[in-house]
PDB file of C-alpha atoms in Angstrom:
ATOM      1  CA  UNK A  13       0.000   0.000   0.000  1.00 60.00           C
ATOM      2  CA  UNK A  14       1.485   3.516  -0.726  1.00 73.00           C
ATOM      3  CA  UNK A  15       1.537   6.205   1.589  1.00 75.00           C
ATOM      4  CA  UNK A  16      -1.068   7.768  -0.639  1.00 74.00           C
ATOM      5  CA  UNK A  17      -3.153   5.310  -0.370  1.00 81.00           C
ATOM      6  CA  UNK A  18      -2.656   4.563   3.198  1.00 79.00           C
ATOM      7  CA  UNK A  19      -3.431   8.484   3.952  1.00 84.00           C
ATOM      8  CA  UNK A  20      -6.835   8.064   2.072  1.00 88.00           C
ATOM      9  CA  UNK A  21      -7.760   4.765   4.538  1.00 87.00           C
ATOM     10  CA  UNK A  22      -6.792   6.931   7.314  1.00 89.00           C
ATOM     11  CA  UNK A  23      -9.019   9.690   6.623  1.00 93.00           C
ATOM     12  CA  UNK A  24     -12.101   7.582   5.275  1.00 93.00           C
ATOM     13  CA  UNK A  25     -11.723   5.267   8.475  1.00 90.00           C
ATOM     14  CA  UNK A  26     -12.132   8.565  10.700  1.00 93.00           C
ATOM     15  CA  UNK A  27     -14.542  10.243   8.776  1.00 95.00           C
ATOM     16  CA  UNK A  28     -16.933   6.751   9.783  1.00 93.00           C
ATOM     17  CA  UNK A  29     -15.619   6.218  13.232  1.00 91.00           C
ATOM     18  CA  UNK A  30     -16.669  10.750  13.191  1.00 95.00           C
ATOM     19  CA  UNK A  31     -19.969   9.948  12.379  1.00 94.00           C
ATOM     20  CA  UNK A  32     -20.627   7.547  14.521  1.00 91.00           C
ATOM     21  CA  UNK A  33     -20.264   9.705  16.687  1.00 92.00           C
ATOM     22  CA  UNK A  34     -22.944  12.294  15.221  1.00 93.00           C
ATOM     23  CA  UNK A  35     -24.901   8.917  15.817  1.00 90.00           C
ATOM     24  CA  UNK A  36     -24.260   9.363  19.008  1.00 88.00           C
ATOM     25  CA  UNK A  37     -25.507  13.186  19.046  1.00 91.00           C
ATOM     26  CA  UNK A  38     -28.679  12.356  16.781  1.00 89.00           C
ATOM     27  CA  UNK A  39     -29.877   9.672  18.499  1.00 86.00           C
ATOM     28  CA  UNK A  40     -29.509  11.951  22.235  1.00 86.00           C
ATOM     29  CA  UNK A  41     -31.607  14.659  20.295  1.00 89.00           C
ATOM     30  CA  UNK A  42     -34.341  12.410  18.918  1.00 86.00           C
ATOM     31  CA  UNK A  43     -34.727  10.351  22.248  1.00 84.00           C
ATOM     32  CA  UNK A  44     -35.107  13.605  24.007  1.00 86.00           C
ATOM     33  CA  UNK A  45     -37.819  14.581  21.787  1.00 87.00           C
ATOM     34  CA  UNK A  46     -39.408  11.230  22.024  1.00 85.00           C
ATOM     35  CA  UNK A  47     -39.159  11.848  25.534  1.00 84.00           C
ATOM     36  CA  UNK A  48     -41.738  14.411  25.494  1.00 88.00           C
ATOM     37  CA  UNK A  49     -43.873  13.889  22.084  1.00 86.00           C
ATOM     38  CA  UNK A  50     -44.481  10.773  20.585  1.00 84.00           C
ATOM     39  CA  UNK A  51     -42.290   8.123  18.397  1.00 84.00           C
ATOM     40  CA  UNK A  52     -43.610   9.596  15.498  1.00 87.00           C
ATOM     41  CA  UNK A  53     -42.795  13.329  16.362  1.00 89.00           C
ATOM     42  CA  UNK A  54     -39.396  11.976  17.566  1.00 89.00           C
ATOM     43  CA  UNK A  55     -38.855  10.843  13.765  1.00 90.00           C
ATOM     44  CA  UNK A  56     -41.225  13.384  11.528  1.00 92.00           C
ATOM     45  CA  UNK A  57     -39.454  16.287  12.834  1.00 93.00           C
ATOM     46  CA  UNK A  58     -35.808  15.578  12.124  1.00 93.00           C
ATOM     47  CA  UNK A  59     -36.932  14.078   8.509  1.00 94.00           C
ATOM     48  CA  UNK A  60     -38.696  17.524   8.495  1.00 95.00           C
ATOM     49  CA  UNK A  61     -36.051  19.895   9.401  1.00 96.00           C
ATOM     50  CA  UNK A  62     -33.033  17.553   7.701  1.00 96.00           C
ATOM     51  CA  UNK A  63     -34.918  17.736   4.468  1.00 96.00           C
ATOM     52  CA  UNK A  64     -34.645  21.523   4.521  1.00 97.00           C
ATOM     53  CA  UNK A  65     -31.194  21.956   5.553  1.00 97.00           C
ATOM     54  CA  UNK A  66     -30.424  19.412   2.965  1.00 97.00           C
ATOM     55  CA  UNK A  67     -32.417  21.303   0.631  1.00 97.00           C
ATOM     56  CA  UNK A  68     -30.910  24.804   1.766  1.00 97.00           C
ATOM     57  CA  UNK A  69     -27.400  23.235   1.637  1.00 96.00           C
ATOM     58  CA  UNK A  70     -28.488  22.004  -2.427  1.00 95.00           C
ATOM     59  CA  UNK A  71     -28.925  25.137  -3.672  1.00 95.00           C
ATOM     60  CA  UNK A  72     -26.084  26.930  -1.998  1.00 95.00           C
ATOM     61  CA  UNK A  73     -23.695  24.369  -2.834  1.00 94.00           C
ATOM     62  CA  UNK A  74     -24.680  22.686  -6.298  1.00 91.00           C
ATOM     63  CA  UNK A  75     -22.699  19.603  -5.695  1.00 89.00           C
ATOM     64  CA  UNK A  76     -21.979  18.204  -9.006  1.00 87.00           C
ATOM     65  CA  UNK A  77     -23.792  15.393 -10.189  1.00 87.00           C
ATOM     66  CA  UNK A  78     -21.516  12.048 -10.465  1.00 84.00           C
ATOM     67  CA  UNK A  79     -22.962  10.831 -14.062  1.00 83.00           C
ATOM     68  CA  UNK A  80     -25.356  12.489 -16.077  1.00 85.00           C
ATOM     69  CA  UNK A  81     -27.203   9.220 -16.606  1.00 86.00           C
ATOM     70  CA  UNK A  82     -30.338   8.927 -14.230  1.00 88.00           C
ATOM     71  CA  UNK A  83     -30.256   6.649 -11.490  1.00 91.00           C
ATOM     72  CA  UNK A  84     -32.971   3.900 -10.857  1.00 93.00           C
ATOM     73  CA  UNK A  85     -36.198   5.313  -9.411  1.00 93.00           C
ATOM     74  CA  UNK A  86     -35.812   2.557  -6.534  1.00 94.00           C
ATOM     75  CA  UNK A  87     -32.646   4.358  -5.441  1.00 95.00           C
ATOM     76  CA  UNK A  88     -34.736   7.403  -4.150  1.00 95.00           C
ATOM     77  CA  UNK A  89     -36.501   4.465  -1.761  1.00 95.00           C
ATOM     78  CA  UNK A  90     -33.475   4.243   1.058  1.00 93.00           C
ATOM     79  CA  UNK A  91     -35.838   6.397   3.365  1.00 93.00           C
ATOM     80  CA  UNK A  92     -38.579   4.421   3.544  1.00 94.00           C
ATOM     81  CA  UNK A  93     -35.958   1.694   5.051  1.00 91.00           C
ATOM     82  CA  UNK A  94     -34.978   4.076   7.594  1.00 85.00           C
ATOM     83  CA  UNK A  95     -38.726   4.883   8.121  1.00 83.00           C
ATOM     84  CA  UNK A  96     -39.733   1.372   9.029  1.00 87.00           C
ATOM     85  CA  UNK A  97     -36.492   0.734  10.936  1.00 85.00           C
ATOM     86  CA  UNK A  98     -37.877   4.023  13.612  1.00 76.00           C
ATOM     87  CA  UNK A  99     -41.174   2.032  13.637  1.00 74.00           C
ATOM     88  CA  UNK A 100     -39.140  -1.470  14.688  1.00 80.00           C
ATOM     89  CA  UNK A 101     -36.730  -0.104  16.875  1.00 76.00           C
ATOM     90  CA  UNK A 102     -39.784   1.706  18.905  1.00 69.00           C
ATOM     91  CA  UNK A 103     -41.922  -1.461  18.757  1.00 71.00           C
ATOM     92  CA  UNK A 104     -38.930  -3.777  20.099  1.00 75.00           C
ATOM     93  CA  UNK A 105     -37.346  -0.949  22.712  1.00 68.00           C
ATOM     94  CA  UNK A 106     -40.180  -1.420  25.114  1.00 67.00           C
ATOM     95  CA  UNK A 107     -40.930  -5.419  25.217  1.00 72.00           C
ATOM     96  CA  UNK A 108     -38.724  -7.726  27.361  1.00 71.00           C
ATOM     97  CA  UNK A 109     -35.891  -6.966  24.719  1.00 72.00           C
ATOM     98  CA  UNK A 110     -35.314  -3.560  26.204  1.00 71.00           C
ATOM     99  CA  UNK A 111     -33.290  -0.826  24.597  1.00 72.00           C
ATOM    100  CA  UNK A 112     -30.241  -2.424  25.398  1.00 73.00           C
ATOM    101  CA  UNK A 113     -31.424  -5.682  23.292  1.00 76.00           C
ATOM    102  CA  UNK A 114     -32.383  -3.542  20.441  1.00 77.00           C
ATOM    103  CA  UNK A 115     -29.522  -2.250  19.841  1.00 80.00           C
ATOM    104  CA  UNK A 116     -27.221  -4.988  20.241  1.00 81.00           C
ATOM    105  CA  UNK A 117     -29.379  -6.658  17.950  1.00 84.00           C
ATOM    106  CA  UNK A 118     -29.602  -4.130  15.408  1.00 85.00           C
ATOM    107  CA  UNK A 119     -26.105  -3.912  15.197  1.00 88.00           C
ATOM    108  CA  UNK A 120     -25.716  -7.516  14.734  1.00 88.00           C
ATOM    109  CA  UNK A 121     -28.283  -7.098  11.962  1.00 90.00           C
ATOM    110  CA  UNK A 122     -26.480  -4.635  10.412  1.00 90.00           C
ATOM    111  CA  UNK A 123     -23.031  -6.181  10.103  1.00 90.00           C
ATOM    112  CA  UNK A 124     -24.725  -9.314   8.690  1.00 90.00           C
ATOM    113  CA  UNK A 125     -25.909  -7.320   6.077  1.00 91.00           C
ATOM    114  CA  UNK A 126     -22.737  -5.302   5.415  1.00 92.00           C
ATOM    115  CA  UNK A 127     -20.784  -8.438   4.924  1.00 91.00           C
ATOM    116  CA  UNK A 128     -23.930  -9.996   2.293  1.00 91.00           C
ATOM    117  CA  UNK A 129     -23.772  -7.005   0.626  1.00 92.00           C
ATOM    118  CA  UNK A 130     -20.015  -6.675   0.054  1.00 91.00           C
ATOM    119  CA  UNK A 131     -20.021  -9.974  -1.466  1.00 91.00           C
ATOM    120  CA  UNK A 132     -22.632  -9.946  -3.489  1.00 93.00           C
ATOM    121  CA  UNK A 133     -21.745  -6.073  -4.742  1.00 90.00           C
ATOM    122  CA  UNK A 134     -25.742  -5.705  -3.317  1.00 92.00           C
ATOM    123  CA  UNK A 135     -27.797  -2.424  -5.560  1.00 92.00           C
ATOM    124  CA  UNK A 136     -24.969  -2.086  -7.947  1.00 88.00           C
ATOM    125  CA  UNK A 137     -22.385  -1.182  -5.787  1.00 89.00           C
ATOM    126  CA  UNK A 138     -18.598  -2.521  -5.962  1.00 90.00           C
ATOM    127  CA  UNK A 139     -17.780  -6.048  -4.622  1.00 91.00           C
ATOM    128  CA  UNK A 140     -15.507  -6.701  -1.786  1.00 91.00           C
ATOM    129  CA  UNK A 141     -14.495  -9.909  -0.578  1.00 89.00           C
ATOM    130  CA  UNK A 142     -14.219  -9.704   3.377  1.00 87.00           C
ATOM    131  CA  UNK A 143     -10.888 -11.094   4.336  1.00 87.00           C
ATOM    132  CA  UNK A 144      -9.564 -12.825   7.361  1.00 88.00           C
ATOM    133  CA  UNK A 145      -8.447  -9.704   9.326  1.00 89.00           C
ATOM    134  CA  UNK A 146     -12.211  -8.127   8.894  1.00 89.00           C
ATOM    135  CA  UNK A 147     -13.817 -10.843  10.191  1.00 91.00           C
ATOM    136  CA  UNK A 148     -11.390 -10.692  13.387  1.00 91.00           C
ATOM    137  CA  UNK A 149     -12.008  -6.732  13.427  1.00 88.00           C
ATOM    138  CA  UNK A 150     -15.973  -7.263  13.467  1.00 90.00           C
ATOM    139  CA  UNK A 151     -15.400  -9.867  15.994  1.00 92.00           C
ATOM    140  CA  UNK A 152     -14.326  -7.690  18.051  1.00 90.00           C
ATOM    141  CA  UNK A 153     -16.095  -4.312  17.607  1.00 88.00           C
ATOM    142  CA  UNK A 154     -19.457  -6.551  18.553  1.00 90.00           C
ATOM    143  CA  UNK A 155     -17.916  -8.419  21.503  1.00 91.00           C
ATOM    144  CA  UNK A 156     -16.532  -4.854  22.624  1.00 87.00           C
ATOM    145  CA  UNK A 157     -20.053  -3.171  21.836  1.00 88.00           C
ATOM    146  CA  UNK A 158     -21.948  -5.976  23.436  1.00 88.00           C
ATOM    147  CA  UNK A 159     -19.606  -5.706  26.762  1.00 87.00           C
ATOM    148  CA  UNK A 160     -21.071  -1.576  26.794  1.00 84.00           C
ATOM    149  CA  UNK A 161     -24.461  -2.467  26.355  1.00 84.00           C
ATOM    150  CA  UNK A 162     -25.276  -5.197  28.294  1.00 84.00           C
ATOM    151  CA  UNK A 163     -22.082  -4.811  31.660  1.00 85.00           C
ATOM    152  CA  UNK A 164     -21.174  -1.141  30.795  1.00 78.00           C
ATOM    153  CA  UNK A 165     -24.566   0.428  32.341  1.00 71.00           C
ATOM    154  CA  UNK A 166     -25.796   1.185  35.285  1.00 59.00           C
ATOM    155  CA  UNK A 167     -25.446  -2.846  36.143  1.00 47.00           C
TER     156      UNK A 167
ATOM    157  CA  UNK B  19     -40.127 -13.100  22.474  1.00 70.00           C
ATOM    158  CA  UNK B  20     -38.678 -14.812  19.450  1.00 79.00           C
ATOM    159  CA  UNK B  21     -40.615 -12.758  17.274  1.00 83.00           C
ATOM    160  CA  UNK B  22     -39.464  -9.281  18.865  1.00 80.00           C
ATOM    161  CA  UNK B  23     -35.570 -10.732  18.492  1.00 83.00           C
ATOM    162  CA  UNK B  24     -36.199 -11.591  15.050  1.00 85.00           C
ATOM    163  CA  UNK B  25     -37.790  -7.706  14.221  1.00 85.00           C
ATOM    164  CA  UNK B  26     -34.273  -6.115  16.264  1.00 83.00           C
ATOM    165  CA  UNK B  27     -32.638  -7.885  14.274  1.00 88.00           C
ATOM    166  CA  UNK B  28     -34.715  -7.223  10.785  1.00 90.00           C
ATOM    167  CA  UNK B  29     -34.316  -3.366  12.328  1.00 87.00           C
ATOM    168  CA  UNK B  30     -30.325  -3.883  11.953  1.00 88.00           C
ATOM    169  CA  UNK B  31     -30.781  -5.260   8.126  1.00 92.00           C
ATOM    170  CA  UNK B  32     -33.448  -2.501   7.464  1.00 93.00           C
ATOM    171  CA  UNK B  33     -29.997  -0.178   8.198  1.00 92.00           C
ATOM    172  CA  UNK B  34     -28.174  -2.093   6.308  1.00 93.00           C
ATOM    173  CA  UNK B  35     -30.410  -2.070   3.384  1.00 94.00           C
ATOM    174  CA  UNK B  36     -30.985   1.879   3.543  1.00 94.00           C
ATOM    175  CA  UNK B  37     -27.023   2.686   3.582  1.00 94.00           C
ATOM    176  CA  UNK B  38     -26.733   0.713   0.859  1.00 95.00           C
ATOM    177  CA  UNK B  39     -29.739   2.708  -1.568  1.00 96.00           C
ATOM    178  CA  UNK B  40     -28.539   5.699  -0.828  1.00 96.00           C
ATOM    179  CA  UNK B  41     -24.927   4.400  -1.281  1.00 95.00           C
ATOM    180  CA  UNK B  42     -25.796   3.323  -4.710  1.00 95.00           C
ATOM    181  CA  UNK B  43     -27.863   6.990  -5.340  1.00 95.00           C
ATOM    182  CA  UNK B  44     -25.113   8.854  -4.325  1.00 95.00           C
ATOM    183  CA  UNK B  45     -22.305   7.344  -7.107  1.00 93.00           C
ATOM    184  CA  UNK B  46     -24.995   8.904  -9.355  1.00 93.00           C
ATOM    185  CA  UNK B  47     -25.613  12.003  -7.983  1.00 94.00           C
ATOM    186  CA  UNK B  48     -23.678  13.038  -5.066  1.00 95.00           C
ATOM    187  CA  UNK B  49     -23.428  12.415  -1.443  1.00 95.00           C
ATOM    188  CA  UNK B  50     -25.733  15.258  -0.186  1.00 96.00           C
ATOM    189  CA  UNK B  51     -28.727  14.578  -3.065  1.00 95.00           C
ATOM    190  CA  UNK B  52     -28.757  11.257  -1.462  1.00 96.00           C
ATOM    191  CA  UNK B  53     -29.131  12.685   1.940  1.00 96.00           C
ATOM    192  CA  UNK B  54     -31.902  14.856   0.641  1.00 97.00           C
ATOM    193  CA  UNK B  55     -33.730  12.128  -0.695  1.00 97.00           C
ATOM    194  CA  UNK B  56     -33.191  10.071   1.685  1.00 96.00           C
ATOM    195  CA  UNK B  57     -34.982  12.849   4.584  1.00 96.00           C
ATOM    196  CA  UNK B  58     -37.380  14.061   1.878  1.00 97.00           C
ATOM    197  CA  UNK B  59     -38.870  10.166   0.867  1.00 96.00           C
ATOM    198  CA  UNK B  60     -38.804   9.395   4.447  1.00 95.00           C
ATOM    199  CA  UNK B  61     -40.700  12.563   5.556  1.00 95.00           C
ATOM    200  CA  UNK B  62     -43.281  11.834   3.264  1.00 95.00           C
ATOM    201  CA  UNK B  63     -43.539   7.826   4.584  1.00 94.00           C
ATOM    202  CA  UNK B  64     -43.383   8.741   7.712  1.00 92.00           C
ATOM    203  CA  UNK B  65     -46.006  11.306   7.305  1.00 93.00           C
ATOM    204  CA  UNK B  66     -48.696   9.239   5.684  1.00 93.00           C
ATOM    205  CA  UNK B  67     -48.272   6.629   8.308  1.00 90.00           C
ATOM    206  CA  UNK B  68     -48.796   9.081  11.265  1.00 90.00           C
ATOM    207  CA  UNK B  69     -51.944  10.391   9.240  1.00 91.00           C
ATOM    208  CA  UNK B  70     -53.204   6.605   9.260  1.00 92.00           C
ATOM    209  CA  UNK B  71     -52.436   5.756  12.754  1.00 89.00           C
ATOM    210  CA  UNK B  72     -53.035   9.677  14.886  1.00 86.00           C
ATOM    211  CA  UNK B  73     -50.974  11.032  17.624  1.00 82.00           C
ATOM    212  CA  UNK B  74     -48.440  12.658  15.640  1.00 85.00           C
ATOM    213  CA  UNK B  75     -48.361  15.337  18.091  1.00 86.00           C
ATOM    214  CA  UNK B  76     -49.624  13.797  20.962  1.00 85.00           C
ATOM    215  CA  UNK B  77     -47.899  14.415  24.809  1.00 83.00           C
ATOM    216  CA  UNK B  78     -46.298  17.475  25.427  1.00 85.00           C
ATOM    217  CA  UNK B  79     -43.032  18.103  22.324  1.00 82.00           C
ATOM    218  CA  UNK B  80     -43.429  21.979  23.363  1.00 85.00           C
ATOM    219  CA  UNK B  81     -41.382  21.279  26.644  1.00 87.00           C
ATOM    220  CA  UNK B  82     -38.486  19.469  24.906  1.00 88.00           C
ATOM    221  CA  UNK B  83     -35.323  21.608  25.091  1.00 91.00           C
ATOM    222  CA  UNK B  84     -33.949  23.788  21.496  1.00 94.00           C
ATOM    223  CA  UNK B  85     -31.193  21.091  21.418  1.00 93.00           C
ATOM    224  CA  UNK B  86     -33.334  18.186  20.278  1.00 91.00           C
ATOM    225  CA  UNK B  87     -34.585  20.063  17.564  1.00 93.00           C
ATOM    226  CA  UNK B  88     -30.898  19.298  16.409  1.00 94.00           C
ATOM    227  CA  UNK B  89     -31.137  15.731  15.520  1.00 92.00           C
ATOM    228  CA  UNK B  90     -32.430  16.512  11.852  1.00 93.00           C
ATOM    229  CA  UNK B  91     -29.038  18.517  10.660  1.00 96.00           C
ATOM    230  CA  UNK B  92     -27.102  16.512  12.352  1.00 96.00           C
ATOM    231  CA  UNK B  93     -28.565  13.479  10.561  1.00 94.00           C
ATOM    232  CA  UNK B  94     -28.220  14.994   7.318  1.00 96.00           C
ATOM    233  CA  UNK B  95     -24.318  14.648   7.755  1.00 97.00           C
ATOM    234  CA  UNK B  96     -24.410  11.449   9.016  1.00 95.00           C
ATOM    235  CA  UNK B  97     -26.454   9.805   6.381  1.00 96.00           C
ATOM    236  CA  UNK B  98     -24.260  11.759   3.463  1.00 96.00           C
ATOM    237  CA  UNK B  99     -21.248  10.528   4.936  1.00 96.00           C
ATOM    238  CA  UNK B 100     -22.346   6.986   4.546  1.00 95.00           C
ATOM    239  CA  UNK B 101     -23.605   7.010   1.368  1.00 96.00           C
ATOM    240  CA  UNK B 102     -20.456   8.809   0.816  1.00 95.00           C
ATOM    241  CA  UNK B 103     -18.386   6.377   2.154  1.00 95.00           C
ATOM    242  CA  UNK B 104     -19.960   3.311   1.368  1.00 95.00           C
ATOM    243  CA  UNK B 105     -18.626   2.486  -2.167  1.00 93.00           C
ATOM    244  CA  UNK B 106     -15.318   3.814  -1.495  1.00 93.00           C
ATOM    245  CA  UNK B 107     -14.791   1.413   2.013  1.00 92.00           C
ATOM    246  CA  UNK B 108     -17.602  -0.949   1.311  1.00 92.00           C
ATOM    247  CA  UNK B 109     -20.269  -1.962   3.296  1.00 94.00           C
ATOM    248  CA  UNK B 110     -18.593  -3.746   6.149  1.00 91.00           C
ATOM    249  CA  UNK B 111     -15.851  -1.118   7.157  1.00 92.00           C
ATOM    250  CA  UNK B 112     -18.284   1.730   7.172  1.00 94.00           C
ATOM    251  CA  UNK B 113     -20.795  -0.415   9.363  1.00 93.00           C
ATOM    252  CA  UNK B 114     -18.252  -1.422  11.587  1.00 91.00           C
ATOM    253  CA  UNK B 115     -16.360   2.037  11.903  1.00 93.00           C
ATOM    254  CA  UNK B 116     -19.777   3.755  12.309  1.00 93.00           C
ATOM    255  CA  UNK B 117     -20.615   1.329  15.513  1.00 91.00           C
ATOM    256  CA  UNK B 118     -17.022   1.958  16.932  1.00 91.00           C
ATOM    257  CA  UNK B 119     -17.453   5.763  16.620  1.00 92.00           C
ATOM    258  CA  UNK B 120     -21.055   5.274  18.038  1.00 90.00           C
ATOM    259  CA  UNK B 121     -20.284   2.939  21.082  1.00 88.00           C
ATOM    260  CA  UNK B 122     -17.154   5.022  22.183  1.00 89.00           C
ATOM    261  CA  UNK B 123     -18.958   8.353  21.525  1.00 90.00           C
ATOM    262  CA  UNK B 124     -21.635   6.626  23.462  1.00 86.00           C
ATOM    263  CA  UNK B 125     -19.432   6.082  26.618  1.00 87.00           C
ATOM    264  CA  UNK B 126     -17.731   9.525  26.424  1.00 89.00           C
ATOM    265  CA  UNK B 127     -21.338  11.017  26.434  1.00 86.00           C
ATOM    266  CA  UNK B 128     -21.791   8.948  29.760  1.00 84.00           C
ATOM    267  CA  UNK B 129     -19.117   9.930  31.463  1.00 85.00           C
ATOM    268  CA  UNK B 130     -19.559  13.674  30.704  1.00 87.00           C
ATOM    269  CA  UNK B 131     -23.262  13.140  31.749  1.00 82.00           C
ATOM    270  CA  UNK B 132     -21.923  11.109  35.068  1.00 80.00           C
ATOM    271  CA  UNK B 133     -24.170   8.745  33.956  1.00 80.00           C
ATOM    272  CA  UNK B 134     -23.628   5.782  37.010  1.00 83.00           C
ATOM    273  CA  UNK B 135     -21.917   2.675  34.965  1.00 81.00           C
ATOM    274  CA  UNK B 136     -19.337   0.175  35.291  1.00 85.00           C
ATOM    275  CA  UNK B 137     -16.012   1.806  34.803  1.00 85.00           C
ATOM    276  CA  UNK B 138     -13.970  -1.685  34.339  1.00 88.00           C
ATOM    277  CA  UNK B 139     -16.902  -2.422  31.646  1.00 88.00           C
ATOM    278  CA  UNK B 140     -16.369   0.464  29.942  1.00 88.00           C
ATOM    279  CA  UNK B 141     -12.551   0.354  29.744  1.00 89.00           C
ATOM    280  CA  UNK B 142     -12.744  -3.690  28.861  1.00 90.00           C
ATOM    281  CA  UNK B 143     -15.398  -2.552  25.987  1.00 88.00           C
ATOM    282  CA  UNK B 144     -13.481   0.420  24.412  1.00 88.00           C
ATOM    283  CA  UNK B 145     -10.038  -1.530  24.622  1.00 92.00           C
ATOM    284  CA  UNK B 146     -12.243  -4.480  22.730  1.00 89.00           C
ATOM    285  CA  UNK B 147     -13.586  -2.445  20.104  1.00 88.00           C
ATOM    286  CA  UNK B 148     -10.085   0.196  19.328  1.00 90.00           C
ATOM    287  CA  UNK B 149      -8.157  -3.014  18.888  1.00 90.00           C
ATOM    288  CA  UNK B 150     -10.703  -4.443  16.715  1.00 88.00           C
ATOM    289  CA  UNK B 151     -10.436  -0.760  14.478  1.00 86.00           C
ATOM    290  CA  UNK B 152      -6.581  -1.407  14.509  1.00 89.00           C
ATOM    291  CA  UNK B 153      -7.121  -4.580  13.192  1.00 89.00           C
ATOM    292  CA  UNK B 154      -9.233  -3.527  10.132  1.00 86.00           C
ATOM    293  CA  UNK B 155      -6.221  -1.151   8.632  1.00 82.00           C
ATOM    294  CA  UNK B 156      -4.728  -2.856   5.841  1.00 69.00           C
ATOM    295  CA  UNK B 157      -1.259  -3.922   6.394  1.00 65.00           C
ATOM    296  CA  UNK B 158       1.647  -2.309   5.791  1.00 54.00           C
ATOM    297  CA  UNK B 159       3.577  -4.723   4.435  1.00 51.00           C
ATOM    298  CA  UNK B 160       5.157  -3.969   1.243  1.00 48.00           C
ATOM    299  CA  UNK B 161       3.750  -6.112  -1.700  1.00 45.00           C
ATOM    300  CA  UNK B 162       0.349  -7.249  -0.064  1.00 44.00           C
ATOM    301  CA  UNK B 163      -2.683  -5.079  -1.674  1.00 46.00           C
ATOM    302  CA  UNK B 164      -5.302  -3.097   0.687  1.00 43.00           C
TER     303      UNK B 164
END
């Protein structure tokens, strides 16, 4: 790997480990809403007000397009996903799962899918063949995550 | 029981599955039109469902602090940087590296919130899950390919 190259990991690896961390901050801002309005106001209003500051951000910025050829019409669908995941995660956070159950599970969800869709290049996206070394990693970002959520709380 | 593991879990995929769309929309247009979309699409689901069911604005969302009106613009960022990210790390490594970020963020938040937890826990996790990041880098030895 050149130096180049290795620069480019570095930055894209912190630029997901950074938003995980604006995880963090969203999901402290929409539980305190959901706190005091419902589940549904907990998720309308941020797909409200992040649809006009990505709007607002659009026009002022005119990001380039990547390809002048249009994409699929299903690739305009990834909200709905995220719409029915709020609905899930509600439904599940308050049966004997708890929240702490949700989200372990969720995340186990997730990496399942992450590693399908890598090999399988999943909605036309490149394909990656997980290797030893990222099956380790992912062993142990869930065991670590899993020792926080279930031990790491007010036990 | 079962069947609430099985929709955490389905939750999880649903993530999965919504990262990857807007992945895939953003090689053809660009990481913040996917964003928009993404909000925008979801907005209107969201929107007809709470019409369906009622009680979009039921309790009391007045008293809730400025701050959590924050969560949208903040989650406009977030989703553009993984549908930025996505086809240039792939699928795994931005799933993974987003949980990392999230669960040590997570902790940090605790602490500076003196929320009560197990300290040893916490250390145990973070060491788990940094080690597992270090892992993931591709190695630096000279011939072998990232």
């Amino acid at each position: 790997m050149t130096d180049l190259a290795r620069g480019t990991q570095l930055f894209h690896f912190a630029a997901a480990f950074g938003a995980g961390g604006l995880l963090t901050l969203m999901v402290l801002c929409n539980g305190t809403l959901a706190a005091h309005g419902s589940l549904f106001f907990a998720s309308w209003v941020p797909h409200l007000t992040g649809s006009g500051v990505a709007l607002f951000l659009l026009i002022i910025l005119r990001p380039k397009r990547a390809t002048p050829i249009r994409p699929p019409l299903w690739a305009y669908l990834g909200g709905i996903s995220g719409g029915v995941t709020v609905m899930l995660t509600s439904a599940t956070m308050n049966t004997a799962l708890a929240l702490s159950g949700t989200i372990a599970l969720g995340l186990a969800g997730q990496v399942v899918f992450s590693l399908f869709a890598d090999v399988r290049g999943l909605f036309g996206l490149p394909k990656r063949l997980p290797k030893q070394r990222d099956y380790l990693s992912l062993a142990l970002i869930l065991a670590g995550s899993s020792i926080l959520i279930f031990l790491g709380g007010d036990a | 029981m079962m069947i609430y593991a099985a929709l955490a879990v389905l939750a999880g995929l649903l993530v999965g599955l919504s990262r990857q769309i807007n992945g895939r929309l953003a090689l053809s247009t660009s990481a913040l039109e996917s964003s928009f979309w993404n909000h925008f699409v979801g907005l209107f689901f969201i929107t007809c469902i709470a019409l369906a069911v009622g009680g979009l604005f039921a309790g009391s969302p007045g008293n809730a602090p400025w701050w959590a009106y924050l969560g949208g613009p903040i989650g406009v960022v977030f989703i553009a940087a993984g549908s930025w990210l996505i086809p240039r790390i792939g699928a795994a490594h931005t799933a993974m590296l987003i949980i990392a970020g999230q669960m040590i963020s997570g902790v940090l938040l605790d602490i500076i919130f003196k929320a009560p937890g197990s300290t040893s826990a916490r250390v145990i996790g973070i060491l788990c899950i940094l080690v597992g990041v270090w892992v993931a880098r591709s190695p630096t030895k000279r011939g072998k390919k990232g």
